[in-house]
PDB file of C-alpha atoms in Angstrom:
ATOM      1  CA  UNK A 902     -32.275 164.382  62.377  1.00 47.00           C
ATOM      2  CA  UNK A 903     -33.195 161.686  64.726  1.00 43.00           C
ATOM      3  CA  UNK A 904     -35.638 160.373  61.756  1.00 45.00           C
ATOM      4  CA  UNK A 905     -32.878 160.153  59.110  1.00 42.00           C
ATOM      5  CA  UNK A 906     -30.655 158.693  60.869  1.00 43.00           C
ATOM      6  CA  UNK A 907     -32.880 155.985  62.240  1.00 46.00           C
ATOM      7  CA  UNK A 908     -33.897 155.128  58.303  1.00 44.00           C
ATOM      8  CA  UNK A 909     -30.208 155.405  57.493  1.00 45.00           C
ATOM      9  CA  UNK A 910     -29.934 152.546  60.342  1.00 47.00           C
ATOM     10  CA  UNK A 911     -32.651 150.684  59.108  1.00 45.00           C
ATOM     11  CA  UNK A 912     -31.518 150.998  55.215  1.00 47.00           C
ATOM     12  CA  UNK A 913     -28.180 149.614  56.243  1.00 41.00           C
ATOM     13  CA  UNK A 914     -29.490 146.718  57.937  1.00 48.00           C
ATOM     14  CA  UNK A 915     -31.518 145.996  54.927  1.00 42.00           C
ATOM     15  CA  UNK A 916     -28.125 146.025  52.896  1.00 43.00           C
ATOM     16  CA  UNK A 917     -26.244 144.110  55.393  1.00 42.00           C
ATOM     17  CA  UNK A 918     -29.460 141.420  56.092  1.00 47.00           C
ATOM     18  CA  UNK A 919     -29.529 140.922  52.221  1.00 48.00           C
ATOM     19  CA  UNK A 920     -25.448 140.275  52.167  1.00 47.00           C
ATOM     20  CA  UNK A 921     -25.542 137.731  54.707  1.00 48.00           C
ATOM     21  CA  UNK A 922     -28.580 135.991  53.353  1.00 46.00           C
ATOM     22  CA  UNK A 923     -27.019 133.636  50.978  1.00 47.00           C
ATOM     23  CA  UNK A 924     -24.868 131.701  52.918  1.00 51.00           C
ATOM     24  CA  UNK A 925     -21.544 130.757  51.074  1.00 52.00           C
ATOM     25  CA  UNK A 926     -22.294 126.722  50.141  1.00 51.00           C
ATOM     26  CA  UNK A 927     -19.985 124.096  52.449  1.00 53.00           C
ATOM     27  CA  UNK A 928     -16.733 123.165  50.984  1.00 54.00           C
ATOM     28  CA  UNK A 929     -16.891 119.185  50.156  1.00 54.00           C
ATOM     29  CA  UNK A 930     -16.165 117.290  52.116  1.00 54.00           C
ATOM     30  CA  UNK A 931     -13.076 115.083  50.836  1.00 58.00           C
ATOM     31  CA  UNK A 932     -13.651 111.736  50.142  1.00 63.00           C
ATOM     32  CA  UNK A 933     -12.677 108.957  52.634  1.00 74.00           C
ATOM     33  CA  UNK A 934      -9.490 107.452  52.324  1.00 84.00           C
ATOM     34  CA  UNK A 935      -8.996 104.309  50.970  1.00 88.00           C
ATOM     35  CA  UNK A 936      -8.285 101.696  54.059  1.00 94.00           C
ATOM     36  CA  UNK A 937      -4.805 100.733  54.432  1.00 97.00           C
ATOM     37  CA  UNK A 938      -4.156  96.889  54.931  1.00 98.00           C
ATOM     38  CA  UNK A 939      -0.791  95.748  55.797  1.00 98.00           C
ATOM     39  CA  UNK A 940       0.431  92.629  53.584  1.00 98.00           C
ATOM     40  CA  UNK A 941       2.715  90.128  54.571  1.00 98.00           C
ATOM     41  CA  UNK A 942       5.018  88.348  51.473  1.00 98.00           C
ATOM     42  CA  UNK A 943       7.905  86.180  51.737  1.00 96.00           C
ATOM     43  CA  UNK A 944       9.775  87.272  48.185  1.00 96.00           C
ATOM     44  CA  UNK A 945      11.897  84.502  47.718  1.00 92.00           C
ATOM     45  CA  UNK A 946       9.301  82.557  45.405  1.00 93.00           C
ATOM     46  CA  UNK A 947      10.297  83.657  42.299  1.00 95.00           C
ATOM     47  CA  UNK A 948       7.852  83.850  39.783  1.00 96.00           C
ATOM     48  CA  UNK A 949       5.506  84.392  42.259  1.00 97.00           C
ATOM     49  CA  UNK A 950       7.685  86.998  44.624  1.00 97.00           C
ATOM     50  CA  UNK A 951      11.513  88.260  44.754  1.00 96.00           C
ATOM     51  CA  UNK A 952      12.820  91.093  45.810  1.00 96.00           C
ATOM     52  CA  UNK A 953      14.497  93.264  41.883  1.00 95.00           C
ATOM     53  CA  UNK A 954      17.398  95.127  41.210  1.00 95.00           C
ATOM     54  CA  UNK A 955      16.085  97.794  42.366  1.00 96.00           C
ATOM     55  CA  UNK A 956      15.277  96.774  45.730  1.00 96.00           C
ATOM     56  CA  UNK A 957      11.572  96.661  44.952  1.00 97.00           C
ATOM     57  CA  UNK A 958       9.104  93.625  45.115  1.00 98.00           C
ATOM     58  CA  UNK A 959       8.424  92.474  41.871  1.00 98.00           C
ATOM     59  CA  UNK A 960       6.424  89.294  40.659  1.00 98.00           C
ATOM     60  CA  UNK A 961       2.587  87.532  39.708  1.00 98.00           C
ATOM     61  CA  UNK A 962       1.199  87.845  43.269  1.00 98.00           C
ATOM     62  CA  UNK A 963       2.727  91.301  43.859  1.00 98.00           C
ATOM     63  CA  UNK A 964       1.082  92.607  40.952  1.00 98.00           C
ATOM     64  CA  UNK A 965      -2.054  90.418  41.333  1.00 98.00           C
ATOM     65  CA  UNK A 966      -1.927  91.876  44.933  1.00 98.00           C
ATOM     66  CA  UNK A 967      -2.307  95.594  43.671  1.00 98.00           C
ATOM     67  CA  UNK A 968      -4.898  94.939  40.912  1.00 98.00           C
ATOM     68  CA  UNK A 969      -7.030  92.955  43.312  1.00 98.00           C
ATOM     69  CA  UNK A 970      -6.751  96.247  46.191  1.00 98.00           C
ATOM     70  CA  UNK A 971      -7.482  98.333  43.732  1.00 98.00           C
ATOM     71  CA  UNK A 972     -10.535  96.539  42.452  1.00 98.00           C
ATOM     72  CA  UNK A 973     -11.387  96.069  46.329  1.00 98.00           C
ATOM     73  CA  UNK A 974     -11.011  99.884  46.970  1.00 97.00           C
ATOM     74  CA  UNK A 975      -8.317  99.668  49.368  1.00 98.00           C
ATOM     75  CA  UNK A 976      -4.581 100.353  50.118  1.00 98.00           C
ATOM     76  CA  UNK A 977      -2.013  97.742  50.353  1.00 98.00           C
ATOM     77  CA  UNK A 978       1.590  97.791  52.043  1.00 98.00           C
ATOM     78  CA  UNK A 979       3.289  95.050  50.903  1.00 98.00           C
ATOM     79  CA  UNK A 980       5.969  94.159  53.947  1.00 97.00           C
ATOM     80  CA  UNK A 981       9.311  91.030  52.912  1.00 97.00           C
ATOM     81  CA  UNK A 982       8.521  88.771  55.741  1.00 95.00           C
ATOM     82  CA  UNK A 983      10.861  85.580  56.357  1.00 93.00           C
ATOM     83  CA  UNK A 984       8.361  82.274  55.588  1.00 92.00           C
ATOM     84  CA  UNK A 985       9.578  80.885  58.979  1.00 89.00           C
ATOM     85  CA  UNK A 986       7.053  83.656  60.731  1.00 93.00           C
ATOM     86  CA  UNK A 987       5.315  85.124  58.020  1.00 96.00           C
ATOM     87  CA  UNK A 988       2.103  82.945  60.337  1.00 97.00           C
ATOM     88  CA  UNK A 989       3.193  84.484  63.455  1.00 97.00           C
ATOM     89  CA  UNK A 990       3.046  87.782  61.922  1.00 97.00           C
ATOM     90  CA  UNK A 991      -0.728  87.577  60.911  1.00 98.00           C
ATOM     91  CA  UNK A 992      -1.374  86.005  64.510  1.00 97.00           C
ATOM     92  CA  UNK A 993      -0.323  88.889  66.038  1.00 97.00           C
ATOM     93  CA  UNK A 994      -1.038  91.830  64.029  1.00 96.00           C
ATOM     94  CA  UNK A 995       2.172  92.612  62.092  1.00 97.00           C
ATOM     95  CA  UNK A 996       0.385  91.803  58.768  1.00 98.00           C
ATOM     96  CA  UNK A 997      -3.143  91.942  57.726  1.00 98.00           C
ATOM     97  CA  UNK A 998      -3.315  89.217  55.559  1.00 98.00           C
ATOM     98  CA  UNK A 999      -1.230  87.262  53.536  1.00 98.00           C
ATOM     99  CA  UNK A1000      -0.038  86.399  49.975  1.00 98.00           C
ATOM    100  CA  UNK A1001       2.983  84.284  49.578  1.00 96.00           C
ATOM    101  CA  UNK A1002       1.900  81.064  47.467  1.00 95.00           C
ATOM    102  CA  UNK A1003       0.058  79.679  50.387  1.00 96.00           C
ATOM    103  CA  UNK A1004      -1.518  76.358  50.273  1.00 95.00           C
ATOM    104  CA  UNK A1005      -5.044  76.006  51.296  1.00 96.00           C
ATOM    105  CA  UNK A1006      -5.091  73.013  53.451  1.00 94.00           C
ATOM    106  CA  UNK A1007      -7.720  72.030  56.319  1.00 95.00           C
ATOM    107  CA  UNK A1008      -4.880  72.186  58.841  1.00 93.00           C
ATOM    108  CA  UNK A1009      -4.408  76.195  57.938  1.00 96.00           C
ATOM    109  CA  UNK A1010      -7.850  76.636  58.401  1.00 97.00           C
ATOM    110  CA  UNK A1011      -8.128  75.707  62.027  1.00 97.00           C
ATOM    111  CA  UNK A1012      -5.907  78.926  62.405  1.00 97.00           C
ATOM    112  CA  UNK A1013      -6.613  81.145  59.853  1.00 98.00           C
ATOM    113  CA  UNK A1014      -9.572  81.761  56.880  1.00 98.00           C
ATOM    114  CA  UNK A1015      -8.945  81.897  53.601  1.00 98.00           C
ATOM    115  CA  UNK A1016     -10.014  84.154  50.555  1.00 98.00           C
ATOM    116  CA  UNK A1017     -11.444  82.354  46.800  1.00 98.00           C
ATOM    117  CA  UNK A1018      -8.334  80.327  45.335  1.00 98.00           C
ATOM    118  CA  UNK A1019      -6.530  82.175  42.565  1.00 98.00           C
ATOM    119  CA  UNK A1020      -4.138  79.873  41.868  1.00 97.00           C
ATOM    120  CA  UNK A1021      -4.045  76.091  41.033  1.00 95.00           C
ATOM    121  CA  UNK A1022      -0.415  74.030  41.684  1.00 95.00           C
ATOM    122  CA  UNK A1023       1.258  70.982  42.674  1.00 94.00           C
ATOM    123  CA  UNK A1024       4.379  69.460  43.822  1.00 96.00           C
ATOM    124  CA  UNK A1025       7.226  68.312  41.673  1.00 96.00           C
ATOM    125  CA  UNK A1026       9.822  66.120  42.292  1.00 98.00           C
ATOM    126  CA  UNK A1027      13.693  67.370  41.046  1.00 97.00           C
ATOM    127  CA  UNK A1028      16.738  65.466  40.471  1.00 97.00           C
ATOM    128  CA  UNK A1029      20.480  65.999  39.443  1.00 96.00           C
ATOM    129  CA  UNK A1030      20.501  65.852  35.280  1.00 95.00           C
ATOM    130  CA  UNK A1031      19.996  62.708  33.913  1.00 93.00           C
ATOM    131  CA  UNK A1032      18.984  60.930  36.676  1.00 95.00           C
ATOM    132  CA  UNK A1033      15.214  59.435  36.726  1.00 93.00           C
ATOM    133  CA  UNK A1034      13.241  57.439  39.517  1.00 96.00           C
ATOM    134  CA  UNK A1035      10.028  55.541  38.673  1.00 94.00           C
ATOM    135  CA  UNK A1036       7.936  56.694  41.454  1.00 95.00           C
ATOM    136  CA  UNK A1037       7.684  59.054  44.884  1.00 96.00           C
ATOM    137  CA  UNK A1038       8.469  55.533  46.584  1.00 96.00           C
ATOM    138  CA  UNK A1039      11.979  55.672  45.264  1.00 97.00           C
ATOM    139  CA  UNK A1040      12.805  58.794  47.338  1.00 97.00           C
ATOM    140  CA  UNK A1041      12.934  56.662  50.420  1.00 96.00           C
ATOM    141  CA  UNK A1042      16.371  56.351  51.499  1.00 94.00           C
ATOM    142  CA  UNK A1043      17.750  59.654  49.579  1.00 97.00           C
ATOM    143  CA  UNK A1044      18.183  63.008  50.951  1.00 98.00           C
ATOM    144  CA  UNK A1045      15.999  65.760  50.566  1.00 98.00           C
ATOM    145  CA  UNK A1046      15.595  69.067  49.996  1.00 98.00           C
ATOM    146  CA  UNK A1047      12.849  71.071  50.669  1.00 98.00           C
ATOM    147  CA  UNK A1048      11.259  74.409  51.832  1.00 95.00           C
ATOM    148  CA  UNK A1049      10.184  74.513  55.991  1.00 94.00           C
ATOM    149  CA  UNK A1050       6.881  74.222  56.457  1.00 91.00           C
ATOM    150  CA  UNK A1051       5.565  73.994  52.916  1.00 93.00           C
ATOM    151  CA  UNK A1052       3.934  71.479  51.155  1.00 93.00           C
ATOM    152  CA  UNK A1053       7.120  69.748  49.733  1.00 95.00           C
ATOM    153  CA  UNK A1054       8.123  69.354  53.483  1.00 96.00           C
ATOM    154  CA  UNK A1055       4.303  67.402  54.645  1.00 95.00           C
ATOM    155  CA  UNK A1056       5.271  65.181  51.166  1.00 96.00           C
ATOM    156  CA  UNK A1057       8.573  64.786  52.542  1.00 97.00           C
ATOM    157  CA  UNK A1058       7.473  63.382  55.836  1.00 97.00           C
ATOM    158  CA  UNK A1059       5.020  61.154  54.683  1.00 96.00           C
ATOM    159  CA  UNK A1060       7.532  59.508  52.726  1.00 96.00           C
ATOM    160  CA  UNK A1061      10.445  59.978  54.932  1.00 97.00           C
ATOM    161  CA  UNK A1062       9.401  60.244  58.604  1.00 97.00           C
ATOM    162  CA  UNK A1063       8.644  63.031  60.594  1.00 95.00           C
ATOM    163  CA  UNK A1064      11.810  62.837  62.289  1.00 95.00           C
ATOM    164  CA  UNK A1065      13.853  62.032  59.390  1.00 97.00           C
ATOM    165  CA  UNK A1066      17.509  63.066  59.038  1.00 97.00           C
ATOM    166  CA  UNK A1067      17.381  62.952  55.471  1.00 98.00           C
ATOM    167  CA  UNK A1068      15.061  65.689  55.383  1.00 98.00           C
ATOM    168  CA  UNK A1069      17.124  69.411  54.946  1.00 98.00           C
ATOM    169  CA  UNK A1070      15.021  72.150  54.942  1.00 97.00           C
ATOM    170  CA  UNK A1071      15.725  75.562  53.994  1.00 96.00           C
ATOM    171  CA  UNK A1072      14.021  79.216  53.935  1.00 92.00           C
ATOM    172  CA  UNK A1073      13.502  79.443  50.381  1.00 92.00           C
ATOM    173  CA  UNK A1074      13.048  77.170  47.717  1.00 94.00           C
ATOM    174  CA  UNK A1075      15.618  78.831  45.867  1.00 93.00           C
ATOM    175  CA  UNK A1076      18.136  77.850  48.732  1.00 95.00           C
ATOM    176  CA  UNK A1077      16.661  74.310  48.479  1.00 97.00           C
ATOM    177  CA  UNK A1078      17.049  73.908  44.625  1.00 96.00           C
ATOM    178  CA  UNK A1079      20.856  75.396  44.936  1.00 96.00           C
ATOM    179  CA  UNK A1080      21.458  72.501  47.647  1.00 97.00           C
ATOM    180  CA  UNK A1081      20.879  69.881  45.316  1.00 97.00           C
ATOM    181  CA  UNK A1082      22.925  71.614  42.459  1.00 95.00           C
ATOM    182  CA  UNK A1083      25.643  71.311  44.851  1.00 95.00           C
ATOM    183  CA  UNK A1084      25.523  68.004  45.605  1.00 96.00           C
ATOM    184  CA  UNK A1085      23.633  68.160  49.198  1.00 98.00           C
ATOM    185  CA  UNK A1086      21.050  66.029  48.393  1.00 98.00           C
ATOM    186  CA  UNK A1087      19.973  63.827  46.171  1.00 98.00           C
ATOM    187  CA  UNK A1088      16.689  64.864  45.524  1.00 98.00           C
ATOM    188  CA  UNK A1089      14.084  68.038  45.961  1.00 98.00           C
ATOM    189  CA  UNK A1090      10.265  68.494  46.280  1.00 98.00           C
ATOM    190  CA  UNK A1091       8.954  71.694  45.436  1.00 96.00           C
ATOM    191  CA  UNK A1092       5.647  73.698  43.869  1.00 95.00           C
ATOM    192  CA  UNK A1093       5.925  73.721  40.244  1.00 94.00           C
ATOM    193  CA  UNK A1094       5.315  77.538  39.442  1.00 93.00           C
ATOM    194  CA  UNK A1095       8.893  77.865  41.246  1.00 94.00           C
ATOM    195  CA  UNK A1096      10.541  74.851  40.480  1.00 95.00           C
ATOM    196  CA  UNK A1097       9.625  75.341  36.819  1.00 93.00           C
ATOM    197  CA  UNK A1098      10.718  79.329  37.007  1.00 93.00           C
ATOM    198  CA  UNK A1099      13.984  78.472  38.960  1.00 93.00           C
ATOM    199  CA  UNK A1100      15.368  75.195  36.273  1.00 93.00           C
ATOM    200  CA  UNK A1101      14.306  77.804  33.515  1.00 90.00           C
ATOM    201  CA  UNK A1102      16.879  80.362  34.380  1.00 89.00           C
ATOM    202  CA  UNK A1103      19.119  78.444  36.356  1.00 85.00           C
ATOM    203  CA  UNK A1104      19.601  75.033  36.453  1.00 72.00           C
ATOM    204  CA  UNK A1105      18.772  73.757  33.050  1.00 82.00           C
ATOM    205  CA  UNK A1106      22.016  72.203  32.673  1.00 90.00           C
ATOM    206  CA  UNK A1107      22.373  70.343  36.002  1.00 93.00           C
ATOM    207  CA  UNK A1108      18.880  69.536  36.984  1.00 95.00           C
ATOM    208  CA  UNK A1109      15.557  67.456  35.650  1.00 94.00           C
ATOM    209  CA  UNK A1110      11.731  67.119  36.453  1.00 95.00           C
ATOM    210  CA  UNK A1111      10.595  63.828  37.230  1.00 95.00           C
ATOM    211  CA  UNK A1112       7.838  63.420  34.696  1.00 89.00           C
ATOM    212  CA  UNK A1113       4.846  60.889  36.352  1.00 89.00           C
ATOM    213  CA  UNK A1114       4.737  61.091  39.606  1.00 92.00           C
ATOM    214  CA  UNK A1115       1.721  63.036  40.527  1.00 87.00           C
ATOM    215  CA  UNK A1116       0.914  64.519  43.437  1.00 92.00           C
ATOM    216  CA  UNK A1117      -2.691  65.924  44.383  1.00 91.00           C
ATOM    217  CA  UNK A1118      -3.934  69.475  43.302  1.00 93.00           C
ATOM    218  CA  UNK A1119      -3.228  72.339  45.507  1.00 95.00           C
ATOM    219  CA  UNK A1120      -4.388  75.585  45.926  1.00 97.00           C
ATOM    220  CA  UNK A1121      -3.247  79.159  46.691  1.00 98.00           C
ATOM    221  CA  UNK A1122      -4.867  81.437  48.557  1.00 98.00           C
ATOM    222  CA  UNK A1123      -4.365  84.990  50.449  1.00 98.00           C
ATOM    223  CA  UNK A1124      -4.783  84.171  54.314  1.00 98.00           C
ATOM    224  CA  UNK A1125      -6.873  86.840  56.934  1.00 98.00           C
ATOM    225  CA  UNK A1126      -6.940  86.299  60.374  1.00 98.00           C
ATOM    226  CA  UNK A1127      -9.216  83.877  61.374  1.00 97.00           C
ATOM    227  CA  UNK A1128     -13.171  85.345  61.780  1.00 97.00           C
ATOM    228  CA  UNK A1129     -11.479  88.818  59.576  1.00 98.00           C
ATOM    229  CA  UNK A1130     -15.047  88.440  57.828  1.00 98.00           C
ATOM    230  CA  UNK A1131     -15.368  92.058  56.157  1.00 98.00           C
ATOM    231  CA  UNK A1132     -11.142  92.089  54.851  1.00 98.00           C
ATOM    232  CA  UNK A1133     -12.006  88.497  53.565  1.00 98.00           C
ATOM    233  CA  UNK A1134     -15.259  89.932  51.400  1.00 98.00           C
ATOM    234  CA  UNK A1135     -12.995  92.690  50.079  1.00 98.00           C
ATOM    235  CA  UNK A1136     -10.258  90.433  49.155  1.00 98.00           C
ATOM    236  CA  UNK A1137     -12.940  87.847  47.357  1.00 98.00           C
ATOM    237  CA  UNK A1138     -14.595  90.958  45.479  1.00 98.00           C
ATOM    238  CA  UNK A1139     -11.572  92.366  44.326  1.00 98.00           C
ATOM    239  CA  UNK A1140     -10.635  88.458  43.447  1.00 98.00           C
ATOM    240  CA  UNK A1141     -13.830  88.007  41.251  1.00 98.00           C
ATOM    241  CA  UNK A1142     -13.351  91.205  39.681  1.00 98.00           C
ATOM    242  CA  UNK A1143     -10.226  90.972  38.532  1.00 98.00           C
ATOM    243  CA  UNK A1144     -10.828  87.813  37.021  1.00 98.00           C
ATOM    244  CA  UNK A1145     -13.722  88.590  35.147  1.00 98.00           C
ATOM    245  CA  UNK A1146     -12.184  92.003  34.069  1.00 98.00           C
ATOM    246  CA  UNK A1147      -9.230  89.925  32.042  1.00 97.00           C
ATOM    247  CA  UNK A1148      -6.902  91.531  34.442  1.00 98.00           C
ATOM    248  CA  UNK A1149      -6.111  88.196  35.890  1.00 98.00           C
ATOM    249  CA  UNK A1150      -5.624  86.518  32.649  1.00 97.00           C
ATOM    250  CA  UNK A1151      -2.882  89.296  32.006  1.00 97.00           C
ATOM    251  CA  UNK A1152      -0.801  89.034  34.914  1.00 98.00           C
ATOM    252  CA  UNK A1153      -1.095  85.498  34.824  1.00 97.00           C
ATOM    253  CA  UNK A1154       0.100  84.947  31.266  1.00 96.00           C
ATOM    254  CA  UNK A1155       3.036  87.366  31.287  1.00 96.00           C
ATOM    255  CA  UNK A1156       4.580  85.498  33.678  1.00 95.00           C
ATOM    256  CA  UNK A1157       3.188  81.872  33.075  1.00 92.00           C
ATOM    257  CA  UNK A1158       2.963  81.726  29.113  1.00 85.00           C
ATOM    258  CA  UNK A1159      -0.871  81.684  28.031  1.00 71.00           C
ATOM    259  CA  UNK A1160      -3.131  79.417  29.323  1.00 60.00           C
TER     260      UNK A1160
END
């Protein structure tokens, strides 16, 4: 009796050994998520960024914004900040990096790095209809409207003063463009992309482009806080891949014409 069951015992170990030997294979393990990077925008620089009917951002750097995350393998939250501290915001956190039709100058760079240039501009000069002036010269003595802080303003004070009274400044360009349809000012300096965009749908009727007077080249770029090395490689590969996927040329010529 004693026999039997001991080879029963054994027998059933056997059985159970041989169940247990093949170990069930690990689940995967799920793949990482994709890093989430906070994006500042201040959407009142239609074509570039405005705030739709729907409540939702809509524009060329919005959507450039997505296609270059997604070519970069990350996540982007895109967060309406006002231009007066859309800076401040990187500086202390609330934003990642930023992509609001920035200007690359040397004086942003002291405080800030910058990512490839996507975009190539300059400034234009914008009067009531009919009216002309021969050069930037001419501006002296007028008022003018312009966006804080942007490159309009810098043209502005050069011509200007620093301190000038003549100078109104406003939070959007929009709001700038509208003062001199009203009659504020005499004259307004302003990126072309939006100046162009804004006369287009607006202010065909009541407002003209100085033709001539030529301002230097400036550039666009998003902005990472400064030493942000490894964000600023992902932005620059996503950046070089969208352009030499054609996904750049897309975005750009729907809302730009064809270039």
């Amino acid at each position: 009796m004693k026999h039997w069951v001991k080879a029963t015992m054994v027998a059933l170990s056997v059985v159970l050994a041989a169940c247990g030997g093949k170990q069930e294979a690990e689940p995967a393990k799920a793949a990482a998520e994709p890093q989430v990077y906070r994006m500042g925008v201040n959407a009142a620089f239609a074509p570039f960024e405005s705030v739709g009917a729907d409540g939702k951002l809509q524009g060329f750097e919005i959507e450039l914004a997505q296609a270059v995350a997604d070519a970069a393998g990350i996540k982007v939250e895109m967060s309406n900040t006002p231009w007066e501290g859309i800076f401040n915001g990187l500086a202390n956190g609330d934003s990642d990096f930023l992509m609001s039709a920035i200007t690359i100058t040397e004086q942003r760079k002291e405080t800030m790095d910058f990512t490839e240039p996507y975009f190539e501009a300059t400034q234009l000069v914008v009067l009531p209809k009919g009216k002309q002036i021969a050069n930037a010269e001419a501006l002296k003595g007028m008022k003018v409207s312009v966006l804080t802080g942007s490159t309009g303003d810098t043209i502005a004070q050069k011509l200007l003063g620093a301190t000038s009274t003549d100078i109104k400044r406003f939070e959007s360009l929009e709001l700038a463009l509208k003062e001199l349809e009203n009659g504020g000012v005499q004259a307004s300096i302003g990126d072309n992309g939006v100046v162009a965009n804004f006369i287009k749908y607006n202010g065909a009727d009541k407002l003209d482009i100085v033709e001539g007077i030529d301002f230097d080249k400036e550039y666009y770029g998003m902005a990472v806080r400064k030493g942000d090395q490894a964000l600023l490689d992902k932005l620059n590969a996503g950046i070089r891949k969208v352009k030499e996927d054609g996904t750049f040329k897309s975005i750009h010529d729907k809302y730009f014409g064809q270039s």
